[in-house]
CSV table of C-alpha atoms and ligand atoms in Angstrom, one decimal:
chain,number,residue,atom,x,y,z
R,211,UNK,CA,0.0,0.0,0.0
R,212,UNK,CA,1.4,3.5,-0.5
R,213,UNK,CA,0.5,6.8,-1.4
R,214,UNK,CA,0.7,7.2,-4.5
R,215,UNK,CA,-2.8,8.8,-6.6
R,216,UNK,CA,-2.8,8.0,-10.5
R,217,UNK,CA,-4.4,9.7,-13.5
R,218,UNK,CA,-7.4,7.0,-12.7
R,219,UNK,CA,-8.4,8.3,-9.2
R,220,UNK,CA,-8.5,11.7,-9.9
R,221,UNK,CA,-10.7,11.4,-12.8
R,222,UNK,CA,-13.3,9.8,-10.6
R,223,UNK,CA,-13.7,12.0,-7.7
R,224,UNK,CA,-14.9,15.2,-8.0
R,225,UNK,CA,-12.7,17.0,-5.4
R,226,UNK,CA,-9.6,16.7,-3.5
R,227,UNK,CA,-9.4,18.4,0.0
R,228,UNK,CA,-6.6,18.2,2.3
R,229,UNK,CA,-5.8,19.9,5.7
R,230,UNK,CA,-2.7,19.7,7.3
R,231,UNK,CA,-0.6,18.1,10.4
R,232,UNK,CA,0.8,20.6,12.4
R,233,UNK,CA,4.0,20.9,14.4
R,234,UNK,CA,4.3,23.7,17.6
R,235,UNK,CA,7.0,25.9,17.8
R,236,UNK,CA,6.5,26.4,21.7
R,237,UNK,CA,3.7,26.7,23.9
R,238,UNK,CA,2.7,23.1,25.1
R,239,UNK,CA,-0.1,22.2,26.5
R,240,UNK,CA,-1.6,25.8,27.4
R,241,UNK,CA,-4.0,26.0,24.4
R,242,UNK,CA,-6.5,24.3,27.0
R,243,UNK,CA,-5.5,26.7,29.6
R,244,UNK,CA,-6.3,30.0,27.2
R,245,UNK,CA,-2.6,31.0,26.7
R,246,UNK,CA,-1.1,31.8,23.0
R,247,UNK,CA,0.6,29.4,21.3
R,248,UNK,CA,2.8,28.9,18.3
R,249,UNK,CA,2.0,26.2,15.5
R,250,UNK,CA,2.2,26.0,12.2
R,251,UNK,CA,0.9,23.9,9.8
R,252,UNK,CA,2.9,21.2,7.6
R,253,UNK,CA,2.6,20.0,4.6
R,254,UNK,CA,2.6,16.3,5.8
R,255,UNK,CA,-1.4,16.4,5.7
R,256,UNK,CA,-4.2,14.3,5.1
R,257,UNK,CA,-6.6,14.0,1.5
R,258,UNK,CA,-9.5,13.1,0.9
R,259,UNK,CA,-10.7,12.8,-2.6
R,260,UNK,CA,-14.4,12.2,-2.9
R,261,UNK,CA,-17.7,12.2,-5.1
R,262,UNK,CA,-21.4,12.3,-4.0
R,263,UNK,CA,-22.9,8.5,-4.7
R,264,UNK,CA,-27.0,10.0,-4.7
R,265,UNK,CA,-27.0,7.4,-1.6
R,266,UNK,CA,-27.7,6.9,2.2
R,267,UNK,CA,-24.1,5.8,2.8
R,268,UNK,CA,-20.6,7.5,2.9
R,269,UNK,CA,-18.0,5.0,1.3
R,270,UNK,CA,-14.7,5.3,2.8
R,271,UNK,CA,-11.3,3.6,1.5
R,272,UNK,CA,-7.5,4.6,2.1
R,273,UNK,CA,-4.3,4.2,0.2
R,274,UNK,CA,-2.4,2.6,3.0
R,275,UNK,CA,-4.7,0.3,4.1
R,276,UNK,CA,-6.4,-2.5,3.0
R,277,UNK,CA,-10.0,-1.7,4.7
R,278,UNK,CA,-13.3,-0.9,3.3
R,279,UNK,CA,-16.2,0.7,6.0
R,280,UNK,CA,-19.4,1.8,5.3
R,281,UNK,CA,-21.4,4.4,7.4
R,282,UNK,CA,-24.8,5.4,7.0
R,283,UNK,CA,-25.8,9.1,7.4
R,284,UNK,CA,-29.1,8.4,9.5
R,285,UNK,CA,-26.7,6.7,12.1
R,286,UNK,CA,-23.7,8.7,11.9
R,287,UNK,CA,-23.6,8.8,16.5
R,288,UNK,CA,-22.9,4.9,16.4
R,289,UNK,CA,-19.3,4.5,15.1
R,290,UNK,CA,-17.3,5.7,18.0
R,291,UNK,CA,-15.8,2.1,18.6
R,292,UNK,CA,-14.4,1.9,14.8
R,293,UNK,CA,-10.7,1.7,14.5
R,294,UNK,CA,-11.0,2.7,11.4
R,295,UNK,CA,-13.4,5.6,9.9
R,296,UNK,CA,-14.5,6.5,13.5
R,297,UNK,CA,-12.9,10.1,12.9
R,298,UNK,CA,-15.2,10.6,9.7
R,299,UNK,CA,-17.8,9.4,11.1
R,300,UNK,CA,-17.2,12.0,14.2
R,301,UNK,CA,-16.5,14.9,11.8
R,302,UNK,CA,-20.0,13.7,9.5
R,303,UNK,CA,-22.0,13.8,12.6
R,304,UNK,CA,-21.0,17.1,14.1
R,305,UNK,CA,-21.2,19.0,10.8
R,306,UNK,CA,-24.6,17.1,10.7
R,307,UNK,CA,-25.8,18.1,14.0
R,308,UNK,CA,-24.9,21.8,13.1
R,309,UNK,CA,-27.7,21.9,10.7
R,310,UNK,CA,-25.4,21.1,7.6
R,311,UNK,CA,-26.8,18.7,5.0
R,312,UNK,CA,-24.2,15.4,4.9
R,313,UNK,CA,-24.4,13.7,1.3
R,314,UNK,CA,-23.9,10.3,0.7
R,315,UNK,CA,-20.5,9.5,-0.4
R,316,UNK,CA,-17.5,7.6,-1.8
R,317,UNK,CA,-13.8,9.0,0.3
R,318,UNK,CA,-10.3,7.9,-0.7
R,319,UNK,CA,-7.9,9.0,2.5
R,320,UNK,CA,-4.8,9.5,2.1
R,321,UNK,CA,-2.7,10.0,5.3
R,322,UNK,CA,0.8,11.6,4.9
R,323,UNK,CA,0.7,12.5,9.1
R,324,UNK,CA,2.3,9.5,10.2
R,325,UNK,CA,-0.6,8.3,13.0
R,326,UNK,CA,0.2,8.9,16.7
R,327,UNK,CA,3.3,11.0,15.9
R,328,UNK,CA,2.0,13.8,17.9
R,329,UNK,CA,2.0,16.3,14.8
R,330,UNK,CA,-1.9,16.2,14.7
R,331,UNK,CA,-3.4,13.2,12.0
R,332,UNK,CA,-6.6,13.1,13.8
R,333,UNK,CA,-6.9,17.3,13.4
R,334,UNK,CA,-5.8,17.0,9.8
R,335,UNK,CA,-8.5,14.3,9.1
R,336,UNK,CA,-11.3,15.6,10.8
R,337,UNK,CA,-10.6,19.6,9.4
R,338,UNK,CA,-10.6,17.5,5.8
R,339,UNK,CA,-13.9,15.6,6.2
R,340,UNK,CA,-15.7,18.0,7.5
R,341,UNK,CA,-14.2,20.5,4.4
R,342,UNK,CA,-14.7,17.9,2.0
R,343,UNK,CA,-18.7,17.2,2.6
R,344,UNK,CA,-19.0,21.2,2.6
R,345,UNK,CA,-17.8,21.1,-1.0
R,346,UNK,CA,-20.0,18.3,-2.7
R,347,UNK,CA,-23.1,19.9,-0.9
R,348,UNK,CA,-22.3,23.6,-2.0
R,349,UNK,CA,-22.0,24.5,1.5
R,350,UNK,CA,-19.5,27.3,3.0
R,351,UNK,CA,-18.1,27.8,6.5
R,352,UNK,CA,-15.0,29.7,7.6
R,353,UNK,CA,-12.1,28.1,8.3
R,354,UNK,CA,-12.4,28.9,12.2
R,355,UNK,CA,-15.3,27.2,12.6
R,356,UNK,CA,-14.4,24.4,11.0
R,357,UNK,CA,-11.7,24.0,13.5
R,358,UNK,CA,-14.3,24.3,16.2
R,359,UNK,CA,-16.6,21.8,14.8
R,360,UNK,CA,-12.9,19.1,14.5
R,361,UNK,CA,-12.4,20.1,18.2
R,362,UNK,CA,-15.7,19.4,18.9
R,363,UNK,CA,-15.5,16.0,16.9
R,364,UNK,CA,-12.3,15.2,18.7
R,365,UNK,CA,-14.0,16.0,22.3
R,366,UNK,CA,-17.0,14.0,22.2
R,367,UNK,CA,-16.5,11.4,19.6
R,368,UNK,CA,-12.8,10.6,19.9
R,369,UNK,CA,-12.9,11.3,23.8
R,370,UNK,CA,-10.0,13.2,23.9
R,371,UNK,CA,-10.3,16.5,25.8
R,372,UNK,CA,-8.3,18.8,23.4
R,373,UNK,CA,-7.9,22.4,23.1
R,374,UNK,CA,-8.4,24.3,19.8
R,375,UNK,CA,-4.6,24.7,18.2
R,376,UNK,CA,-4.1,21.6,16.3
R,377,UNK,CA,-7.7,21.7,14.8
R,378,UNK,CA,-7.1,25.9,14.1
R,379,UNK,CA,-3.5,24.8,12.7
R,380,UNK,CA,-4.9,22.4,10.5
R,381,UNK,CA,-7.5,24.5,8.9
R,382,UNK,CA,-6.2,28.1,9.0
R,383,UNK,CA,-2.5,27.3,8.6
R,384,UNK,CA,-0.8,29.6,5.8
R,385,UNK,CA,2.6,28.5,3.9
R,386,UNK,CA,6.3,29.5,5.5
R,387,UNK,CA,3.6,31.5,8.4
R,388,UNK,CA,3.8,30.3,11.9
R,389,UNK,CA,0.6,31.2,13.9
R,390,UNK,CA,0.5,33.4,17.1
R,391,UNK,CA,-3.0,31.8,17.7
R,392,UNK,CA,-4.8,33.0,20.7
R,393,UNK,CA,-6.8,30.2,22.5
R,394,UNK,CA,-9.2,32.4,24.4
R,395,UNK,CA,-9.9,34.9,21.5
R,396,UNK,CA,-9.3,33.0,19.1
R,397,UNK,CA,-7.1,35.6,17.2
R,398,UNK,CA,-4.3,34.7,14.9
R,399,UNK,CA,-1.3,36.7,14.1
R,400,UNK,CA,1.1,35.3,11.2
R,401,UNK,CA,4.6,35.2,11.7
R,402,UNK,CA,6.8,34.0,9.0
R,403,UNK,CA,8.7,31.3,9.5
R,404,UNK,CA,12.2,32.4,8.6
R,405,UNK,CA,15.4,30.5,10.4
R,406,UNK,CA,18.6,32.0,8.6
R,407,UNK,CA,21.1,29.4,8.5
R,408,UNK,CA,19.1,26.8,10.4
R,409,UNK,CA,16.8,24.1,8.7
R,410,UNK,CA,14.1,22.3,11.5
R,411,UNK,CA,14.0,18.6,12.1
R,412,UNK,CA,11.2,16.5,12.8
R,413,UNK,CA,12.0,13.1,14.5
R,414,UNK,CA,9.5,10.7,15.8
R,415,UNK,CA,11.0,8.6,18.7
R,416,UNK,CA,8.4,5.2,17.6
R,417,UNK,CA,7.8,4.8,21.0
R,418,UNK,CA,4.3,2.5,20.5
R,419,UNK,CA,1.6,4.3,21.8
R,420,UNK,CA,-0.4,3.5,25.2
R,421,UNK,CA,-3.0,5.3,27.1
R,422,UNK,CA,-2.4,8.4,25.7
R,423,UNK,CA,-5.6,9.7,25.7
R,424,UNK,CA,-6.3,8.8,29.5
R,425,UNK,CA,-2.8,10.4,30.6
R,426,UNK,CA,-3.7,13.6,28.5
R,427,UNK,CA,-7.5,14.5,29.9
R,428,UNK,CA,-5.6,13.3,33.3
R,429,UNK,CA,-3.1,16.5,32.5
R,430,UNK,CA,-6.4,18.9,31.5
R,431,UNK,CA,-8.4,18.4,34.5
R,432,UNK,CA,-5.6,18.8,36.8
R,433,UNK,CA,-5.3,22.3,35.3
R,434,UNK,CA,-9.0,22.7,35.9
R,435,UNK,CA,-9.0,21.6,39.5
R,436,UNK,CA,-6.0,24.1,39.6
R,437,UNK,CA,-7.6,26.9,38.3
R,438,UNK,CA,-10.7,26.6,40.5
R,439,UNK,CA,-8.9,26.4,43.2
R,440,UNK,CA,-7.0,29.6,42.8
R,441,UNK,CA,-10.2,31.8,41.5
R,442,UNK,CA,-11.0,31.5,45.1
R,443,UNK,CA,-8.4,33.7,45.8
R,444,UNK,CA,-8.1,35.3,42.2
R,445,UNK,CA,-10.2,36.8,40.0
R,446,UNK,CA,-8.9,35.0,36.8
R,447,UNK,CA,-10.7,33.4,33.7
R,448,UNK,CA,-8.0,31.2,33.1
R,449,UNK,CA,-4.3,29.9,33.8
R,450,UNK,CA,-3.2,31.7,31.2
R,451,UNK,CA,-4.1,35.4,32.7
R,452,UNK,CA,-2.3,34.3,36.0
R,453,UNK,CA,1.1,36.1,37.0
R,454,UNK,CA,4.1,34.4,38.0
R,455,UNK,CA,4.0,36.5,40.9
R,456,UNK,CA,0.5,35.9,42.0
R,457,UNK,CA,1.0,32.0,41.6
R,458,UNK,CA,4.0,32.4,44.0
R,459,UNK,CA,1.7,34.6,46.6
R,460,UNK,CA,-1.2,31.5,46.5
R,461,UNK,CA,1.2,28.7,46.1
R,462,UNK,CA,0.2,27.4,49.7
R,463,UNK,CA,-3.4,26.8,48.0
R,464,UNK,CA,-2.1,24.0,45.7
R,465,UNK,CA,-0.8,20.8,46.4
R,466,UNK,CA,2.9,20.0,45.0
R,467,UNK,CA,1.8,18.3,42.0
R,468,UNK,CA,-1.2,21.0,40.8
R,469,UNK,CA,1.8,23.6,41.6
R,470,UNK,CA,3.7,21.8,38.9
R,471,UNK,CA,1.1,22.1,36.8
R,472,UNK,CA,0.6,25.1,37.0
R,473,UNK,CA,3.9,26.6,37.0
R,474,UNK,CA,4.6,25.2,33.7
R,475,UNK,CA,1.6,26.8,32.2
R,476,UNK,CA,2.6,30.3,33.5
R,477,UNK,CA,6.5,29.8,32.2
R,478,UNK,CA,5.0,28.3,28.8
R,479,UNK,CA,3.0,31.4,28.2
R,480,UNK,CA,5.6,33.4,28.5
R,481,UNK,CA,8.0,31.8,26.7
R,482,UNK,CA,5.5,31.8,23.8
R,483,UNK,CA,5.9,35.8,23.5
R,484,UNK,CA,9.8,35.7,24.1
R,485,UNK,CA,9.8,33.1,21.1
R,486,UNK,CA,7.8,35.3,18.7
R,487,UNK,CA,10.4,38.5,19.7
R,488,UNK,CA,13.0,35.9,19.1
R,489,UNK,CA,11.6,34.9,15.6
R,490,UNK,CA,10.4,38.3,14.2
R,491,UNK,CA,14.4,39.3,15.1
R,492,UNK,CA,15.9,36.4,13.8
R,493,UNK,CA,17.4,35.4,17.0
R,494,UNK,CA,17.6,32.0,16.0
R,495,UNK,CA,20.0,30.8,18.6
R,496,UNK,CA,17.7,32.6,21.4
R,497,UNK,CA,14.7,30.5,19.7
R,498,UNK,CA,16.7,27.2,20.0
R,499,UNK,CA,17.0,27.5,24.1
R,500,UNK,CA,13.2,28.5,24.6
R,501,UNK,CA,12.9,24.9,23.0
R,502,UNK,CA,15.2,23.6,25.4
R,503,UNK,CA,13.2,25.2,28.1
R,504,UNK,CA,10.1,24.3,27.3
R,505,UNK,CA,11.3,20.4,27.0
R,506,UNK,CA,12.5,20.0,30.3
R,507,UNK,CA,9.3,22.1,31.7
R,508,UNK,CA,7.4,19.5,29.8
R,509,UNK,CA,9.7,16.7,31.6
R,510,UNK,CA,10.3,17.7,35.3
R,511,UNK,CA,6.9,20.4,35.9
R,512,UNK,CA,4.1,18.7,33.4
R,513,UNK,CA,5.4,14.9,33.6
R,514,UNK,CA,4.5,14.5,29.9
R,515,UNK,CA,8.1,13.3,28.2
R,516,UNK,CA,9.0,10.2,29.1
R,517,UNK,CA,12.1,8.3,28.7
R,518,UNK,CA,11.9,7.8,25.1
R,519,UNK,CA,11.5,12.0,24.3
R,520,UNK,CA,14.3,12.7,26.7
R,521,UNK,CA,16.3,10.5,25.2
R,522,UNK,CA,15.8,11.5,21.7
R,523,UNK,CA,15.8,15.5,22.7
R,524,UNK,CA,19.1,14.3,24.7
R,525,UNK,CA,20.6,13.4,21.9
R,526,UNK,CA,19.2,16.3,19.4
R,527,UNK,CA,21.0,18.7,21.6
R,528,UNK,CA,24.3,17.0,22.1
R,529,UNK,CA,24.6,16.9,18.4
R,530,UNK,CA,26.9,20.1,18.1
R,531,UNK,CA,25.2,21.8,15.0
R,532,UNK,CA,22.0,22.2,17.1
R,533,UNK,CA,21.3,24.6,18.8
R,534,UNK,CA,17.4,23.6,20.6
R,535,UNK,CA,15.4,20.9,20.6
R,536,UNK,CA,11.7,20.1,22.7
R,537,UNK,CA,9.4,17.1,22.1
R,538,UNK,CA,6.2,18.5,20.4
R,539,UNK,CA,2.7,17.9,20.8
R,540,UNK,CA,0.4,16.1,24.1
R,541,UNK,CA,3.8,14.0,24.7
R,542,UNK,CA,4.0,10.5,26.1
R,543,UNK,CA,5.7,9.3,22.6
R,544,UNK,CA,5.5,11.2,19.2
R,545,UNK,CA,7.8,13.4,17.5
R,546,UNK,CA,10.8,16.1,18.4
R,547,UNK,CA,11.4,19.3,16.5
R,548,UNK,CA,14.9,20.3,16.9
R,549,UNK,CA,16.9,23.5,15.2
R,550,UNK,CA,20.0,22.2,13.3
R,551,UNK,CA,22.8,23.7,10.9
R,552,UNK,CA,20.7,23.6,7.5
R,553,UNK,CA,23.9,22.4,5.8
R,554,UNK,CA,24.8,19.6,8.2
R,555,UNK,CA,21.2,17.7,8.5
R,556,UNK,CA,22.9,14.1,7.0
R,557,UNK,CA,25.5,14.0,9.3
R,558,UNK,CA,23.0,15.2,12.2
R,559,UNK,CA,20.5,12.5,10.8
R,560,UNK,CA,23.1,9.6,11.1
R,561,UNK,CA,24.1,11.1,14.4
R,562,UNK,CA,20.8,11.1,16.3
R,563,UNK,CA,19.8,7.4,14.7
R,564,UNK,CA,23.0,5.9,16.0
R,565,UNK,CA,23.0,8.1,19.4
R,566,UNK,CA,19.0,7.5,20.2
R,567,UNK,CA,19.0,3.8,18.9
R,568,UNK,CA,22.4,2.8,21.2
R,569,UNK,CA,19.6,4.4,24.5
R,570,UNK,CA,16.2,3.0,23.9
R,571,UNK,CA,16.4,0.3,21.0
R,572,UNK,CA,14.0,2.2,18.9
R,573,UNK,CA,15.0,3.4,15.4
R,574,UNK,CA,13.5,7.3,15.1
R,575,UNK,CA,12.2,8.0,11.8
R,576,UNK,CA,12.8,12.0,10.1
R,577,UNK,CA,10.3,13.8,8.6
R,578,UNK,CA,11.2,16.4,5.7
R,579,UNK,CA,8.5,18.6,5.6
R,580,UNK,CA,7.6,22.2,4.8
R,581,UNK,CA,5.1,24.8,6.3
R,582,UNK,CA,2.6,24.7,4.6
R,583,UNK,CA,-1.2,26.2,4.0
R,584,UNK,CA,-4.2,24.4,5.9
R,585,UNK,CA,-7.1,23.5,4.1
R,586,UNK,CA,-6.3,23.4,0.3
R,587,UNK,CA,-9.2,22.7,-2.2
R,588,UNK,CA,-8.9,20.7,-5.7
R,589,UNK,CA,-12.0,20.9,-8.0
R,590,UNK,CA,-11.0,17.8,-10.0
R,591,UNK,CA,-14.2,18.3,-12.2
R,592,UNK,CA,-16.0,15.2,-12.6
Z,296,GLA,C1,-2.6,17.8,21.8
Z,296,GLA,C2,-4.0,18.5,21.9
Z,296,GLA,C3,-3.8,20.0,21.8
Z,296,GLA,C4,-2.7,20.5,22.7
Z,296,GLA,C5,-1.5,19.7,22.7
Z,296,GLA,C6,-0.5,20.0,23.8
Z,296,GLA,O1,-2.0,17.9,20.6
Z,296,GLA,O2,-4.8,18.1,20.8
Z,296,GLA,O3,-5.0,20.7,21.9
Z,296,GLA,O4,-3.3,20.5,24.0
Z,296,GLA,O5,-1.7,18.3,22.8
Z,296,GLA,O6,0.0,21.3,23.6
């Protein structure tokens, strides 16, 4: 099975409709605590080709697997428990329960975010679905509340307790633009994505996946019990508006572990806006140590690395032409993004796979990939 789309398929689907994977520059899991954080969207994405079938059913196939599964639109709530098609069915449902018309269908995906790598597959093929069933209905909605409506889908059909940036990534991404994205307004300010002499790296640690989704909503309602706690004493909406100073004037209110917690979120934030000055200036090299930062935040304060992703980012940074490195996404496995001399990325490649490999036994896999735009539309016309 592989990825590759002939002549054949695209002359019988009527569209194609991708939305991207994401990576995030800095600012970890704070999107769920209203703080500002720093994605951008890649152009590892998923597709989905498709073409109305005048039926009661949506269709759906992949290129990389060898699966066939049928839905049928009056019954769209009952696929939570599918392995496969569960996050179209999700995304169908939602836009359905919006008071959208869902077609009956035939879908081709075609996944280019590796799964469970922590750079956002599930975002990329919920934003796509929902696009994709917009455009054979003639239907329009903006970008931003399609990333609402994948948030939504990932909530209460996929049971994972998300915040908004890998579903607002995935849809309202722009090429070489990283995002300032806003998580309690919602407001987006475009930075571009410039890093001089420096290339970034993408490098999944294939740690296999477990309970991922239980340790994450574990993380979000520790914040929650943390922030009701301290708007007893405070009059904050969220983590996000809470000063360093203040947290260190109420820390007698939280327990060790919900200090943590919430100390990261308060650093995080602000390392969000030092990164953007950093970028916008071209202070690569200042850029590379917030990563640093953030990682071992992540590790020691949120508990979310793990001994594989210290390894690996162990390893990133001893490599000598890199200059930052910080695992990426809700953590417990996945992917690293680390800043490296853009002329020296083979011998940095050989260097990590031998250094990381030697540690855990795990081969890491590199992803080349580009910043890229969200939600692109093909009218294939048939
Ligand atoms: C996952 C979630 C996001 C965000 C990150 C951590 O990717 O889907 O909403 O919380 O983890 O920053």
């Amino acid at each position: 099975m592989s990825h590759v789309i002939n002549a054949d398929i695209l002359k019988n689907y009527s569209f194609a409709v991708s939305a991207a994977g994401r990576i995030n520059i800095i600012g970890e899991h704070i999107d769920y605590c209203g703080g500002k954080v720093f994605p951008a969207a890649l152009s590892l994405k998923n597709t989905i080709y498709i073409r109305p079938n005048a039926t009661n059913q949506i269709n759906l196939c992949w290129t990389t697997l060898d699966e066939k599964v049928t839905l049928d639109i009056d019954k769209l709530d009952s696929y939570k428990n599918f392995k496969y098609g569960n996050y179209q069915a999700g995304a169908a449902y939602y836009l359905q329960k919006a008071g959208y018309k869902v077609l009956g269908c035939d879908i081709l995906s075609d996944c280019t975010v590796p799964f469970g790598s922590g750079l956002s597959s599930s975002a990329a093929i919920e934003v796509s679905t929902i696009k994709a069933l917009l455009e054979i209905s003639g239907q329009s909605m903006p970008d931003k509340d399609i990333a609402l409506l994948a948030q939504k889908t990932e909530i209460n059909y996929a049971g994972v307790n998300c915040g908004i940036m890998d579903q607002f990534a995935s849809s309202c991404g722009k090429k070489d633009m990283a995002m300032v994205l806003d998580c309690k307004t919602l407001d987006c300010e475009y930075v571009p994505f410039v890093l001089g002499d420096y290339a970034l790296a993408i490098v999944n640690c294939n740690k296999p996946h477990n309970l991922v989704e239980s340790k994450y909503n574990e993380r979000r309602s520790e914040t929650d019990a943390a922030l009701a706690i301290l708007k007893t004493a405070l009059d904050i909406d969220c983590l996000a508006d809470l000063r360093p100073d203040d947290l260190e004037k109420h820390k007698n209110l939280l327990n060790e572990r919900l200090y943590k917690r919430v100390k990261h979120v308060v650093e995080e934030c602000e390392r969000v806006n030092l990164a953007k000055k950093a970028l916008i200036c071209g202070d690569i090299i200042q850029l590379g140590q917030l990563l640093n930062q953030s990682h071992h935040s992540l590790d020691k304060l949120y508990d979310v690395a793990g001994f594989e992703l210290n390894a690996l980012q162990a390893v990133l940074t001893s490599f000598n032409g890199c200059i930052g490195a910080r695992m990426v996404g809700g953590g417990f496995g996945g992917c690293c993004i680390a800043l490296v001399e853009g002329d020296r990325l083979n011998e940095f490649k050989k260097f990590v796979a031998d250094g990381y490999t030697k540690i855990t036994n795990y081969a890491p896999s590199f992803y080349d990939a580009t910043i890229a735009d969200g939600i692109v539309v093909q009218n294939l016309n048939n």
